[in-house]
Tab-separated table of C-alpha atoms and ligand atoms in Angstrom:
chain	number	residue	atom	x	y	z
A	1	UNK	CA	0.000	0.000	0.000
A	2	UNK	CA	2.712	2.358	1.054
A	3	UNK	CA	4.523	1.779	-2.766
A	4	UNK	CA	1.158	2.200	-4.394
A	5	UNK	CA	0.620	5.554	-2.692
A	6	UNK	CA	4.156	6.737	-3.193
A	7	UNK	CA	3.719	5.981	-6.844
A	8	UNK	CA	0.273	7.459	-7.198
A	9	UNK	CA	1.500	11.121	-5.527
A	10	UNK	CA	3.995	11.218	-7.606
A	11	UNK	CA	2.114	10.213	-10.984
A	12	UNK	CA	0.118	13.054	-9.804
A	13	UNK	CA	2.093	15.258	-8.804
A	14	UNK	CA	3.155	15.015	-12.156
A	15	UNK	CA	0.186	14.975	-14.065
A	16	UNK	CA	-2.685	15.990	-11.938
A	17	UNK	CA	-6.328	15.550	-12.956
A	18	UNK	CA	-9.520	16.258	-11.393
A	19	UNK	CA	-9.489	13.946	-8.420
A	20	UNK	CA	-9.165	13.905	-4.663
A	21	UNK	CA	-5.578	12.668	-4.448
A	22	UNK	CA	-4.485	15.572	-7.403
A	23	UNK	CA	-6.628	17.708	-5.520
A	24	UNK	CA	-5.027	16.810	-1.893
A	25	UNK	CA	-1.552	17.126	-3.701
A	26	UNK	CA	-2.340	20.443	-5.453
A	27	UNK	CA	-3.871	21.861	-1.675
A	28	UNK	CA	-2.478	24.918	-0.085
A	29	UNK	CA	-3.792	26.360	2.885
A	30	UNK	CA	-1.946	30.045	3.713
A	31	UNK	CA	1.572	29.093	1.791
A	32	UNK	CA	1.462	25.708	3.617
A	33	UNK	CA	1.264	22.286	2.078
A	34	UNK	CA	0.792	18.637	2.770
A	35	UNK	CA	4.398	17.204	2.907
A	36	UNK	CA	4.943	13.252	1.418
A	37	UNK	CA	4.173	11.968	4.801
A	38	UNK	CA	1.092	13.747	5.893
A	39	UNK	CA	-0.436	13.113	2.306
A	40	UNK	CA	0.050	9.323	2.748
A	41	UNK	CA	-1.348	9.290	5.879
A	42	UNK	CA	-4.224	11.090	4.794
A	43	UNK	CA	-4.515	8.672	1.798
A	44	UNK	CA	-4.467	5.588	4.158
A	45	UNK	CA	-7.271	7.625	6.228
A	46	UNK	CA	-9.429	8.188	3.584
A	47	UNK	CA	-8.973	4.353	2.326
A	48	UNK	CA	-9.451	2.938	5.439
A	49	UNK	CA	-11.790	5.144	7.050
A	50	UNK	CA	-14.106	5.975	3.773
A	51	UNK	CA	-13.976	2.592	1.551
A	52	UNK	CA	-14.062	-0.035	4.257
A	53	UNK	CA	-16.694	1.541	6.369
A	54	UNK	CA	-18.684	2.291	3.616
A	55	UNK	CA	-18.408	-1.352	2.146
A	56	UNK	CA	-19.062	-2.757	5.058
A	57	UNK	CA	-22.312	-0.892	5.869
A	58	UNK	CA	-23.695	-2.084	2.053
A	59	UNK	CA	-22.770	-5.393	2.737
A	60	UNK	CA	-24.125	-5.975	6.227
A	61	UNK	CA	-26.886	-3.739	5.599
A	62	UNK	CA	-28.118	-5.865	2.994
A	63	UNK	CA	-27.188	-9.003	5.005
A	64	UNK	CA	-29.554	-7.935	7.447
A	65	UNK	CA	-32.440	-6.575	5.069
A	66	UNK	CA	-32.434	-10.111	3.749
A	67	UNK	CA	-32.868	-11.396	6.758
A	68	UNK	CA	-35.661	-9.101	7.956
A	69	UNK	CA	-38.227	-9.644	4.788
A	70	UNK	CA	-40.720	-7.836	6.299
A	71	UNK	CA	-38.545	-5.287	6.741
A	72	UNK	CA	-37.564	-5.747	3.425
A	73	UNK	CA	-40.939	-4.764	1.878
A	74	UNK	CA	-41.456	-1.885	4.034
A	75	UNK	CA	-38.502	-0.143	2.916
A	76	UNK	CA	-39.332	-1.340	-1.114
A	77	UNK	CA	-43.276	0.084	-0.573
A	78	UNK	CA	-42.224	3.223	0.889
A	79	UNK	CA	-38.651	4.992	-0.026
A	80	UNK	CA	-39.765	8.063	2.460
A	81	UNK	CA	-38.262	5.392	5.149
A	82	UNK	CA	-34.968	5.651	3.071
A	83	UNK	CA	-32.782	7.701	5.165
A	84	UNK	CA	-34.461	6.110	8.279
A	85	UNK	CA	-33.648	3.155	7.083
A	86	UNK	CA	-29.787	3.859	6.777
A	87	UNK	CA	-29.392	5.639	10.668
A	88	UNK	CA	-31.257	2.539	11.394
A	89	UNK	CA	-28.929	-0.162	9.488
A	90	UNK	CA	-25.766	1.808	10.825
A	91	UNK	CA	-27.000	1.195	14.530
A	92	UNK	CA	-27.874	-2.395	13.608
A	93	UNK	CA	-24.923	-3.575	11.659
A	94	UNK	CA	-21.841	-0.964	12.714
A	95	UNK	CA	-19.444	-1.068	9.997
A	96	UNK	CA	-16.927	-0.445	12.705
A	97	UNK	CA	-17.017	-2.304	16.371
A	98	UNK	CA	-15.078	0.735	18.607
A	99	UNK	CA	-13.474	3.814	17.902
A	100	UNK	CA	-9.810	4.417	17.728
A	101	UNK	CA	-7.763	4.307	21.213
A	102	UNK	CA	-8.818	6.676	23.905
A	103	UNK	CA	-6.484	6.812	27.449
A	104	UNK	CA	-7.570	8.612	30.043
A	105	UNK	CA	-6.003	11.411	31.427
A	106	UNK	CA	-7.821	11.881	34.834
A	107	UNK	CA	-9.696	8.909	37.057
A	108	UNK	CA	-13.193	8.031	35.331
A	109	UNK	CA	-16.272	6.684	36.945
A	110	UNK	CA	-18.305	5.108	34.637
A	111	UNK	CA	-21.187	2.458	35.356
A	112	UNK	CA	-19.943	2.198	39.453
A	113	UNK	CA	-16.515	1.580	37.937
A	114	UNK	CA	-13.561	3.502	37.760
A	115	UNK	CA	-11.081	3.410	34.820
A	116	UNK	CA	-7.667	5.306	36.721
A	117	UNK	CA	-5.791	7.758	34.992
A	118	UNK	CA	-3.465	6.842	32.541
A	119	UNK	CA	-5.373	3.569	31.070
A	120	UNK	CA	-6.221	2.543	27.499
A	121	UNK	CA	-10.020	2.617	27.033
A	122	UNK	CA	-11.266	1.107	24.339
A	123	UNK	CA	-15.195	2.180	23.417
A	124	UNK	CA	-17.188	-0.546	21.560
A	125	UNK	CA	-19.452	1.594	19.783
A	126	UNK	CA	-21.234	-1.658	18.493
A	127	UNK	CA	-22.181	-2.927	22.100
A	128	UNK	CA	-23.631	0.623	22.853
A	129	UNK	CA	-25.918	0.341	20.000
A	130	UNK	CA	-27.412	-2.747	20.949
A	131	UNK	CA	-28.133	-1.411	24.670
A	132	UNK	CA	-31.277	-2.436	25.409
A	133	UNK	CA	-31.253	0.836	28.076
A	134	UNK	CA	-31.574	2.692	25.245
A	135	UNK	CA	-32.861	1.677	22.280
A	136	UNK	CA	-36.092	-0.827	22.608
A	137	UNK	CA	-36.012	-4.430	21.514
A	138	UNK	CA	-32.554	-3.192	20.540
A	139	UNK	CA	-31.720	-6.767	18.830
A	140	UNK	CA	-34.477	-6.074	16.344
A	141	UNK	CA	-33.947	-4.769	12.675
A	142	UNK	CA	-37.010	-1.607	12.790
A	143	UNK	CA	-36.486	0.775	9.721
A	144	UNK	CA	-39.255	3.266	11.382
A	145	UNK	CA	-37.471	3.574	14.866
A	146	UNK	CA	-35.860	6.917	15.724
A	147	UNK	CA	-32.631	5.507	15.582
A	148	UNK	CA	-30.891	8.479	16.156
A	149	UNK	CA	-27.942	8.642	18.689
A	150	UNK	CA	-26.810	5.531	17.853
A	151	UNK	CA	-22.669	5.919	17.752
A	152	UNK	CA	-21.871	4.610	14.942
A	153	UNK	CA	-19.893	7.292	13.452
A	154	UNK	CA	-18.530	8.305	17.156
A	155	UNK	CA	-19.043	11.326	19.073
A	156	UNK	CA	-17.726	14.377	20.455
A	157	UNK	CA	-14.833	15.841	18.393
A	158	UNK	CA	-13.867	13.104	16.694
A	159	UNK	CA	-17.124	12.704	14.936
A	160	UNK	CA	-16.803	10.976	11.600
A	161	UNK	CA	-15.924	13.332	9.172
A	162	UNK	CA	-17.434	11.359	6.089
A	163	UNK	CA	-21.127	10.520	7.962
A	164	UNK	CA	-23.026	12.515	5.280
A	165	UNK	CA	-21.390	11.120	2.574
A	166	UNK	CA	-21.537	7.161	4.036
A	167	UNK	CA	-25.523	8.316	4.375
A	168	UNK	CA	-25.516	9.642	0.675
A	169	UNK	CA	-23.854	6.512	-0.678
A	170	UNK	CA	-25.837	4.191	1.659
A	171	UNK	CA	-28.754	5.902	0.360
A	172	UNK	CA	-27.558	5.825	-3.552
A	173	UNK	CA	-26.703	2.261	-3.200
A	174	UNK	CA	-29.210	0.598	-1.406
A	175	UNK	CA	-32.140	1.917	-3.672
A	176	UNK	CA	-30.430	1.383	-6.774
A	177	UNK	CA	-29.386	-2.697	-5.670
A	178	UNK	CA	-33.305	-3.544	-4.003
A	179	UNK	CA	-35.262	-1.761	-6.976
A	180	UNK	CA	-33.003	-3.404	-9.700
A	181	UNK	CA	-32.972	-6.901	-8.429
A	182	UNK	CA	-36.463	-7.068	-7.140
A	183	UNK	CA	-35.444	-10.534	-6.577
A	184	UNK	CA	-32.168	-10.486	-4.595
A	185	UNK	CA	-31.581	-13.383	-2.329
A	186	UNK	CA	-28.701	-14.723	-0.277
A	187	UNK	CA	-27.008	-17.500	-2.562
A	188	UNK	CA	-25.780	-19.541	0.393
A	189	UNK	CA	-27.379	-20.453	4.166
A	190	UNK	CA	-26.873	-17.460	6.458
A	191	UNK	CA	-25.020	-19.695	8.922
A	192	UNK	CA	-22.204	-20.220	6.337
A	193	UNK	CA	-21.529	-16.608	5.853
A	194	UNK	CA	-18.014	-15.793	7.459
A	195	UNK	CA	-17.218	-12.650	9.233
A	196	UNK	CA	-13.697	-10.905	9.365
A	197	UNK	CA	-11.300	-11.439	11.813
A	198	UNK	CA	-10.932	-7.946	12.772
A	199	UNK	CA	-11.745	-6.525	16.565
A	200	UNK	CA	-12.144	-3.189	14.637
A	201	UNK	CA	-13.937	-3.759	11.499
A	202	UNK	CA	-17.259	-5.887	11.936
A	203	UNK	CA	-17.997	-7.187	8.014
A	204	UNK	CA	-18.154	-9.887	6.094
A	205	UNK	CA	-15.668	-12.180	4.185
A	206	UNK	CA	-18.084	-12.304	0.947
A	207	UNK	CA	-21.793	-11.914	0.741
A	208	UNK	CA	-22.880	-14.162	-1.776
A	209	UNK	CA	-26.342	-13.469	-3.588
A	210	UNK	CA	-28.544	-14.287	-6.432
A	211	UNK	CA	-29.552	-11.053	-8.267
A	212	UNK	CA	-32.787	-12.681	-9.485
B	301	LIG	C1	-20.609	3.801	7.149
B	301	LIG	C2	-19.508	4.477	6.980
B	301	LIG	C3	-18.640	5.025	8.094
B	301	LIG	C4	-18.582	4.701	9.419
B	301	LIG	C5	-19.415	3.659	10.182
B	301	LIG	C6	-17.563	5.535	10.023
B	301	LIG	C7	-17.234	5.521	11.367
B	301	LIG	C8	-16.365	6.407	11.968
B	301	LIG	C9	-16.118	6.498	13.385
B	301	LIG	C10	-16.738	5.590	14.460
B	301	LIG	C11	-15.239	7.502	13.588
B	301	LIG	C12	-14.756	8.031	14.958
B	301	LIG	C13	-13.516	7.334	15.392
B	301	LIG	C14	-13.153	7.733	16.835
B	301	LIG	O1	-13.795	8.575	17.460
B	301	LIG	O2	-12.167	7.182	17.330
B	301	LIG	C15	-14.897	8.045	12.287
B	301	LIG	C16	-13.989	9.070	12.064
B	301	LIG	C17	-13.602	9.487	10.813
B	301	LIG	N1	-14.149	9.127	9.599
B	301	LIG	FE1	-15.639	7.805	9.328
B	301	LIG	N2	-17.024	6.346	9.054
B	301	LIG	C18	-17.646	6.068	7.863
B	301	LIG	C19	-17.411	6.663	6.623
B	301	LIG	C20	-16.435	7.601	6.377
B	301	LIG	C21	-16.171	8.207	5.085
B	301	LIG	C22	-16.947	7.920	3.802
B	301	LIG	C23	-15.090	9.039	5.257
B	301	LIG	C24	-14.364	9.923	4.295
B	301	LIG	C25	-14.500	9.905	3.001
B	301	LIG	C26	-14.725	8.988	6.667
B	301	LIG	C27	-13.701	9.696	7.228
B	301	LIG	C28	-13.465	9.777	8.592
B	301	LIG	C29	-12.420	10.610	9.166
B	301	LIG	C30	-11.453	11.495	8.400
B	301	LIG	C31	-12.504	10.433	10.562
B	301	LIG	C32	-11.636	11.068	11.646
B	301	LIG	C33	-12.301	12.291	12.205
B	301	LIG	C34	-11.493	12.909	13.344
B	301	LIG	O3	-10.676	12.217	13.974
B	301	LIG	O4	-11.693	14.095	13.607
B	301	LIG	N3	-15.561	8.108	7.312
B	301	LIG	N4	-15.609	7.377	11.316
């Protein structure tokens, strides 16, 4: 990854186009500029953090409309529930399973525990958005519940940057895959399906499906 990136900057840096990594290359902000190092590690970022995510969300998200066909239908009769649908799908499927390291800097209490200072705390975002404390039946796949507040894309100031474009392309993509293959099935029994071996990122090895 690092050699592809090194190559791409330089191809353009060289010859650069309209896209994000000419575009990222080509930035200047008040005479200052990315250097090689910061624009890789923005490039890994944006990789990372805005194709795997985003991939994951489709894939799960359609894992888990397939197995909710009631569900299913409610969304195809009525695309109002559309964005609903997606805040919904992120709480139910989280693309990601915690956010990035946090340490604390001063004792915490949290639920009649305290974390000391100085400690790695790791936040699984996925386990808060199954809490049954605060989000009903929270197990259940509902495309009409106010699923707002659901962490998914963090919180505080590291709120995802790219949450209204994963929500655009979550929109764009599941519309466009359940209203052209009307009849899109899983190709193989649900309790094959394998997920990745990642503590971070919750998706799936492969989803296979019939389009029709
Ligand atoms: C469904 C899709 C996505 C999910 C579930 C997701 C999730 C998250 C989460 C949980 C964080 C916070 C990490 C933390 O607090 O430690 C985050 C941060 C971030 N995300 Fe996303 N993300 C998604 C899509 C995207 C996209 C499409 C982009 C960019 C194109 C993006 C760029 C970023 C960046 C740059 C940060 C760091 C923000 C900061 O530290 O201030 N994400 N994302």
């Amino acid at each position: 990854m690092y050699q592809f990136f090194t190559d791409l900057v330089a191809a353009k840096r060289a010859e650069p186009a309209d896209d994000l990594v000419s575009a990222l290359v080509t930035a200047r902000d008040a005479g200052d500029s990315l250097d090689d190092r910061e624009l890789l590690a923005m490039l890994f970022l944006l990789l990372v953090a805005g194709h795997e995510t985003t991939t994951n969300l489709i894939a799960s998200g359609t894992l888990a409309l397939l197995e909710s066909p009631a569900e299913l239908a409610r969304l195809r009769d009525d695309w109002s529930l559309l964005p609903g649908a997606v805040e919904e799908l992120l709480r139910y499927a989280n693309p990601l399973n915690h956010a990035t390291d946090r340490f604390t800097l001063e004792p915490v209490e949290i639920g009649g525990v305290t974390i000391p200072a100085r400690e790695w705390v790791l936040c699984v975002t996925s386990s808060a958005n199954h809490d049954p404390a605060r989000f009903a039946d929270a197990d259940r796949l509902d495309i009409g519940r106010d699923a707002s507040g659901h962490v998914a894309f963090g919180h505080g100031i590291h709120y995802c940057l790219g949450a209204p474009l994963a929500r655009l392309e979550g929109e764009i993509a599941f519309r466009a895959l359940l209203t052209r293959f009307p009849g899109l099935s899983l190709a193989v029994p649900a309790s094959s399906l394998r997920w990745r071996p990642s503590s971070l990122i919750h998706g799936l090895e492969a989803l296979p499906v019939r389009l029709s």
